[in-house]
GROMACS .gro file of C-alpha atoms in nm:
model
  283
    1UNK     CA    1   3.536   3.407   5.151
    2UNK     CA    2   3.686   3.062   5.219
    3UNK     CA    3   3.803   2.831   4.942
    4UNK     CA    4   3.512   2.599   5.027
    5UNK     CA    5   3.257   2.877   4.990
    6UNK     CA    6   3.420   2.988   4.667
    7UNK     CA    7   3.410   2.633   4.537
    8UNK     CA    8   3.043   2.599   4.636
    9UNK     CA    9   2.960   2.923   4.454
   10UNK     CA   10   3.129   2.796   4.139
   11UNK     CA   11   2.943   2.464   4.161
   12UNK     CA   12   2.604   2.632   4.218
   13UNK     CA   13   2.665   2.857   3.918
   14UNK     CA   14   2.767   2.557   3.711
   15UNK     CA   15   2.456   2.366   3.825
   16UNK     CA   16   2.230   2.653   3.718
   17UNK     CA   17   2.400   2.663   3.378
   18UNK     CA   18   2.378   2.285   3.326
   19UNK     CA   19   2.014   2.277   3.442
   20UNK     CA   20   1.922   2.561   3.205
   21UNK     CA   21   2.092   2.383   2.914
   22UNK     CA   22   1.910   2.061   3.006
   23UNK     CA   23   1.573   2.237   3.021
   24UNK     CA   24   1.636   2.382   2.675
   25UNK     CA   25   1.734   2.037   2.553
   26UNK     CA   26   1.416   1.885   2.696
   27UNK     CA   27   1.214   2.143   2.502
   28UNK     CA   28   1.408   2.054   2.185
   29UNK     CA   29   1.349   1.684   2.259
   30UNK     CA   30   0.974   1.743   2.299
   31UNK     CA   31   0.964   1.932   1.968
   32UNK     CA   32   1.174   1.671   1.784
   33UNK     CA   33   0.971   1.380   1.923
   34UNK     CA   34   0.645   1.547   1.822
   35UNK     CA   35   0.771   1.611   1.467
   36UNK     CA   36   0.910   1.258   1.435
   37UNK     CA   37   0.583   1.106   1.559
   38UNK     CA   38   0.381   1.321   1.314
   39UNK     CA   39   0.601   1.204   1.026
   40UNK     CA   40   0.576   0.842   1.142
   41UNK     CA   41   0.196   0.876   1.145
   42UNK     CA   42   0.208   1.027   0.798
   43UNK     CA   43   0.426   0.736   0.684
   44UNK     CA   44   0.179   0.489   0.838
   45UNK     CA   45  -0.110   0.650   0.648
   46UNK     CA   46   0.091   0.633   0.325
   47UNK     CA   47   0.158   0.262   0.384
   48UNK     CA   48  -0.217   0.202   0.425
   49UNK     CA   49  -0.286   0.395   0.103
   50UNK     CA   50  -0.018   0.194  -0.076
   51UNK     CA   51  -0.172  -0.132   0.046
   52UNK     CA   52  -0.512  -0.028  -0.090
   53UNK     CA   53  -0.363   0.088  -0.423
   54UNK     CA   54  -0.156  -0.229  -0.464
   55UNK     CA   55  -0.466  -0.439  -0.393
   56UNK     CA   56  -0.653  -0.242  -0.658
   57UNK     CA   57  -0.357  -0.275  -0.896
   58UNK     CA   58  -0.351  -0.654  -0.853
   59UNK     CA   59  -0.728  -0.667  -0.907
   60UNK     CA   60  -0.694  -0.467  -1.230
   61UNK     CA   61  -0.413  -0.690  -1.354
   62UNK     CA   62  -0.619  -0.999  -1.273
   63UNK     CA   63  -0.924  -0.859  -1.453
   64UNK     CA   64  -0.713  -0.763  -1.756
   65UNK     CA   65  -0.560  -1.111  -1.760
   66UNK     CA   66  -0.905  -1.273  -1.745
   67UNK     CA   67  -1.030  -1.051  -2.026
   68UNK     CA   68  -0.726  -1.138  -2.237
   69UNK     CA   69  -0.810  -1.507  -2.190
   70UNK     CA   70  -1.168  -1.433  -2.300
   71UNK     CA   71  -1.036  -1.231  -2.594
   72UNK     CA   72  -0.818  -1.523  -2.699
   73UNK     CA   73  -1.118  -1.754  -2.675
   74UNK     CA   74  -1.330  -1.517  -2.886
   75UNK     CA   75  -1.056  -1.494  -3.149
   76UNK     CA   76  -1.046  -1.875  -3.153
   77UNK     CA   77  -1.427  -1.881  -3.204
   78UNK     CA   78  -1.395  -1.617  -3.474
   79UNK     CA   79  -1.140  -1.831  -3.656
   80UNK     CA   80  -1.368  -2.135  -3.628
   81UNK     CA   81  -1.663  -1.940  -3.769
   82UNK     CA   82  -1.451  -1.796  -4.051
   83UNK     CA   83  -1.336  -2.149  -4.135
   84UNK     CA   84  -1.698  -2.263  -4.138
   85UNK     CA   85  -1.792  -1.970  -4.363
   86UNK     CA   86  -1.510  -2.064  -4.600
   87UNK     CA   87  -1.627  -2.426  -4.607
   88UNK     CA   88  -1.985  -2.317  -4.682
   89UNK     CA   89  -1.858  -2.098  -4.966
   90UNK     CA   90  -1.661  -2.391  -5.107
   91UNK     CA   91  -1.971  -2.611  -5.088
   92UNK     CA   92  -2.170  -2.345  -5.268
   93UNK     CA   93  -1.906  -2.340  -5.541
   94UNK     CA   94  -1.925  -2.721  -5.565
   95UNK     CA   95  -2.303  -2.717  -5.617
   96UNK     CA   96  -2.397  -2.690  -5.988
   97UNK     CA   97  -2.565  -2.357  -6.053
   98UNK     CA   98  -2.922  -2.409  -6.179
   99UNK     CA   99  -2.986  -2.251  -6.519
  100UNK     CA  100  -3.357  -2.207  -6.462
  101UNK     CA  101  -3.523  -2.004  -6.185
  102UNK     CA  102  -3.685  -2.211  -5.911
  103UNK     CA  103  -4.036  -2.080  -5.974
  104UNK     CA  104  -4.015  -2.164  -6.342
  105UNK     CA  105  -3.886  -2.510  -6.254
  106UNK     CA  106  -4.177  -2.575  -6.020
  107UNK     CA  107  -4.428  -2.444  -6.274
  108UNK     CA  108  -4.285  -2.675  -6.541
  109UNK     CA  109  -4.297  -2.971  -6.303
  110UNK     CA  110  -4.661  -2.895  -6.225
  111UNK     CA  111  -4.739  -2.875  -6.597
  112UNK     CA  112  -4.573  -3.210  -6.662
  113UNK     CA  113  -4.750  -3.374  -6.368
  114UNK     CA  114  -5.081  -3.231  -6.495
  115UNK     CA  115  -5.014  -3.374  -6.840
  116UNK     CA  116  -4.946  -3.715  -6.690
  117UNK     CA  117  -5.267  -3.699  -6.492
  118UNK     CA  118  -5.502  -3.556  -6.754
  119UNK     CA  119  -5.372  -3.638  -7.102
  120UNK     CA  120  -5.351  -3.976  -7.269
  121UNK     CA  121  -4.990  -4.064  -7.318
  122UNK     CA  122  -4.799  -4.355  -7.451
  123UNK     CA  123  -4.511  -4.524  -7.276
  124UNK     CA  124  -4.246  -4.330  -7.464
  125UNK     CA  125  -4.403  -3.995  -7.374
  126UNK     CA  126  -4.429  -4.099  -7.009
  127UNK     CA  127  -4.059  -4.186  -7.009
  128UNK     CA  128  -3.968  -3.851  -7.160
  129UNK     CA  129  -4.188  -3.666  -6.910
  130UNK     CA  130  -4.047  -3.870  -6.616
  131UNK     CA  131  -3.693  -3.803  -6.737
  132UNK     CA  132  -3.762  -3.431  -6.765
  133UNK     CA  133  -3.922  -3.425  -6.420
  134UNK     CA  134  -3.615  -3.603  -6.277
  135UNK     CA  135  -3.387  -3.343  -6.439
  136UNK     CA  136  -3.607  -3.067  -6.302
  137UNK     CA  137  -3.594  -3.221  -5.953
  138UNK     CA  138  -3.213  -3.220  -5.969
  139UNK     CA  139  -3.219  -2.848  -6.041
  140UNK     CA  140  -3.480  -2.788  -5.766
  141UNK     CA  141  -3.260  -2.975  -5.517
  142UNK     CA  142  -2.967  -2.763  -5.631
  143UNK     CA  143  -3.177  -2.453  -5.564
  144UNK     CA  144  -3.273  -2.591  -5.221
  145UNK     CA  145  -2.913  -2.680  -5.140
  146UNK     CA  146  -2.793  -2.336  -5.238
  147UNK     CA  147  -3.072  -2.177  -5.033
  148UNK     CA  148  -2.978  -2.395  -4.735
  149UNK     CA  149  -2.610  -2.302  -4.774
  150UNK     CA  150  -2.701  -1.934  -4.803
  151UNK     CA  151  -2.902  -1.959  -4.482
  152UNK     CA  152  -2.605  -2.126  -4.313
  153UNK     CA  153  -2.382  -1.851  -4.449
  154UNK     CA  154  -2.615  -1.577  -4.318
  155UNK     CA  155  -2.632  -1.745  -3.977
  156UNK     CA  156  -2.254  -1.785  -3.960
  157UNK     CA  157  -2.202  -1.424  -4.068
  158UNK     CA  158  -2.439  -1.313  -3.791
  159UNK     CA  159  -2.239  -1.523  -3.543
  160UNK     CA  160  -1.917  -1.374  -3.679
  161UNK     CA  161  -2.045  -1.018  -3.637
  162UNK     CA  162  -2.164  -1.096  -3.283
  163UNK     CA  163  -1.818  -1.231  -3.202
  164UNK     CA  164  -1.658  -0.919  -3.352
  165UNK     CA  165  -1.882  -0.703  -3.133
  166UNK     CA  166  -1.779  -0.900  -2.825
  167UNK     CA  167  -1.413  -0.874  -2.926
  168UNK     CA  168  -1.441  -0.497  -2.968
  169UNK     CA  169  -1.623  -0.469  -2.635
  170UNK     CA  170  -1.355  -0.676  -2.458
  171UNK     CA  171  -1.073  -0.478  -2.623
  172UNK     CA  172  -1.240  -0.152  -2.522
  173UNK     CA  173  -1.277  -0.274  -2.165
  174UNK     CA  174  -0.914  -0.388  -2.160
  175UNK     CA  175  -0.804  -0.043  -2.280
  176UNK     CA  176  -1.011   0.122  -2.005
  177UNK     CA  177  -0.867  -0.109  -1.740
  178UNK     CA  178  -0.513  -0.056  -1.871
  179UNK     CA  179  -0.560   0.322  -1.846
  180UNK     CA  180  -0.690   0.280  -1.492
  181UNK     CA  181  -0.404   0.041  -1.409
  182UNK     CA  182  -0.150   0.293  -1.540
  183UNK     CA  183  -0.307   0.569  -1.329
  184UNK     CA  184  -0.294   0.347  -1.022
  185UNK     CA  185   0.066   0.251  -1.098
  186UNK     CA  186   0.157   0.620  -1.131
  187UNK     CA  187  -0.017   0.692  -0.800
  188UNK     CA  188   0.178   0.406  -0.638
  189UNK     CA  189   0.507   0.543  -0.775
  190UNK     CA  190   0.428   0.892  -0.645
  191UNK     CA  191   0.324   0.757  -0.305
  192UNK     CA  192   0.638   0.544  -0.283
  193UNK     CA  193   0.848   0.856  -0.349
  194UNK     CA  194   0.647   1.047  -0.091
  195UNK     CA  195   0.690   0.765   0.161
  196UNK     CA  196   1.065   0.763   0.097
  197UNK     CA  197   1.084   1.139   0.158
  198UNK     CA  198   0.870   1.121   0.473
  199UNK     CA  199   1.066   0.822   0.602
  200UNK     CA  200   1.398   1.000   0.546
  201UNK     CA  201   1.270   1.311   0.726
  202UNK     CA  202   1.137   1.099   1.014
  203UNK     CA  203   1.473   0.920   1.039
  204UNK     CA  204   1.651   1.257   1.039
  205UNK     CA  205   1.436   1.382   1.327
  206UNK     CA  206   1.485   1.051   1.508
  207UNK     CA  207   1.864   1.072   1.479
  208UNK     CA  208   1.856   1.433   1.601
  209UNK     CA  209   1.629   1.321   1.885
  210UNK     CA  210   1.869   1.043   1.987
  211UNK     CA  211   2.158   1.291   1.987
  212UNK     CA  212   1.962   1.534   2.204
  213UNK     CA  213   1.859   1.252   2.439
  214UNK     CA  214   2.222   1.145   2.477
  215UNK     CA  215   2.324   1.504   2.537
  216UNK     CA  216   2.047   1.546   2.795
  217UNK     CA  217   2.158   1.222   2.958
  218UNK     CA  218   2.514   1.355   2.980
  219UNK     CA  219   2.390   1.682   3.130
  220UNK     CA  220   2.174   1.492   3.378
  221UNK     CA  221   2.478   1.293   3.484
  222UNK     CA  222   2.671   1.620   3.518
  223UNK     CA  223   2.387   1.763   3.727
  224UNK     CA  224   2.393   1.462   3.956
  225UNK     CA  225   2.773   1.486   3.991
  226UNK     CA  226   2.752   1.855   4.086
  227UNK     CA  227   2.469   1.785   4.333
  228UNK     CA  228   2.671   1.501   4.487
  229UNK     CA  229   2.972   1.732   4.513
  230UNK     CA  230   2.759   2.000   4.682
  231UNK     CA  231   2.622   1.739   4.923
  232UNK     CA  232   2.975   1.623   4.999
  233UNK     CA  233   3.084   1.980   5.057
  234UNK     CA  234   2.781   2.040   5.281
  235UNK     CA  235   2.875   1.733   5.486
  236UNK     CA  236   3.232   1.853   5.503
  237UNK     CA  237   3.125   2.200   5.616
  238UNK     CA  238   2.891   2.049   5.873
  239UNK     CA  239   3.174   1.830   6.000
  240UNK     CA  240   3.410   2.127   6.022
  241UNK     CA  241   3.143   2.327   6.206
  242UNK     CA  242   3.091   2.039   6.448
  243UNK     CA  243   3.464   2.006   6.502
  244UNK     CA  244   3.490   2.380   6.566
  245UNK     CA  245   3.194   2.368   6.806
  246UNK     CA  246   3.356   2.076   6.988
  247UNK     CA  247   3.681   2.267   7.016
  248UNK     CA  248   3.503   2.573   7.158
  249UNK     CA  249   3.307   2.351   7.398
  250UNK     CA  250   3.627   2.172   7.506
  251UNK     CA  251   3.804   2.503   7.564
  252UNK     CA  252   3.509   2.636   7.767
  253UNK     CA  253   3.493   2.312   7.971
  254UNK     CA  254   3.868   2.315   8.042
  255UNK     CA  255   3.851   2.674   8.166
  256UNK     CA  256   3.555   2.587   8.387
  257UNK     CA  257   3.744   2.286   8.530
  258UNK     CA  258   4.047   2.506   8.598
  259UNK     CA  259   3.819   2.742   8.792
  260UNK     CA  260   3.683   2.454   8.996
  261UNK     CA  261   4.029   2.319   9.070
  262UNK     CA  262   4.138   2.665   9.184
  263UNK     CA  263   3.829   2.700   9.403
  264UNK     CA  264   3.665   2.951   9.176
  265UNK     CA  265   3.299   2.982   9.099
  266UNK     CA  266   3.150   2.855   8.768
  267UNK     CA  267   2.824   2.942   8.599
  268UNK     CA  268   2.543   2.706   8.511
  269UNK     CA  269   2.641   2.734   8.143
  270UNK     CA  270   2.998   2.638   8.231
  271UNK     CA  271   2.872   2.335   8.427
  272UNK     CA  272   2.660   2.235   8.125
  273UNK     CA  273   2.966   2.277   7.903
  274UNK     CA  274   3.165   2.044   8.130
  275UNK     CA  275   2.886   1.783   8.119
  276UNK     CA  276   2.845   1.803   7.740
  277UNK     CA  277   3.222   1.789   7.686
  278UNK     CA  278   3.246   1.477   7.903
  279UNK     CA  279   2.954   1.320   7.714
  280UNK     CA  280   3.120   1.399   7.382
  281UNK     CA  281   3.456   1.275   7.511
  282UNK     CA  282   3.642   1.592   7.428
  283UNK     CA  283   3.782   1.633   7.784
   0.00000   0.00000   0.00000
């Protein structure tokens, strides 16, 4: 076996080895790319979930903030009503407490008015009756004022209780929303951790993929170099074969010419050899 043939055998063996390694690498690349793409898709879905959760979280915060404003307004109303209640109580304390029940006062006033209308009276008696009626009217007005203030007090207390109910309702709703907000925030935290893990895994597969791609690129370049070397060797072998064929043809043509010069006979093949050798310029 010639050195050229030996070299070609080594190169062919090397090409098979490099091609096999490259095929294995391409399979690894396909697997790595698939896994990376799956993780990237998972990361994309997580991002969409995070967007939805963050939108919900902002909505909850906004609703809680609005309710806190309402709660502050209700507390302000409650303070106003309590102040009004306190002022009504002070007014009630300022009003002189009647000593006689209202019904008895009205009965007495009716009696006095009946006396004035039906009984003969002198001027002095009329003055005493008028004076007593005036005193009775003062007490009646006191009763009426107290009744009016009590009605105001009852109305204000009803308003106060209604405000308290609204405050409790708002506080309850705020507590519910805060619980929901905390759950959403926890879900966001967990998803962010999951995204980080998935992203790190995807990056790991991507880096491994890039390494495999570079390695495959190197092997492909090595394949091309070996193929080019084999082509060069094939050209060299072809050239050597042609040179050898030319030498054989030239030798055959020279022998045929010697025969002709010496008056010998030549065959048709020998004549063709002479013609081909002349055409090729080897004689």
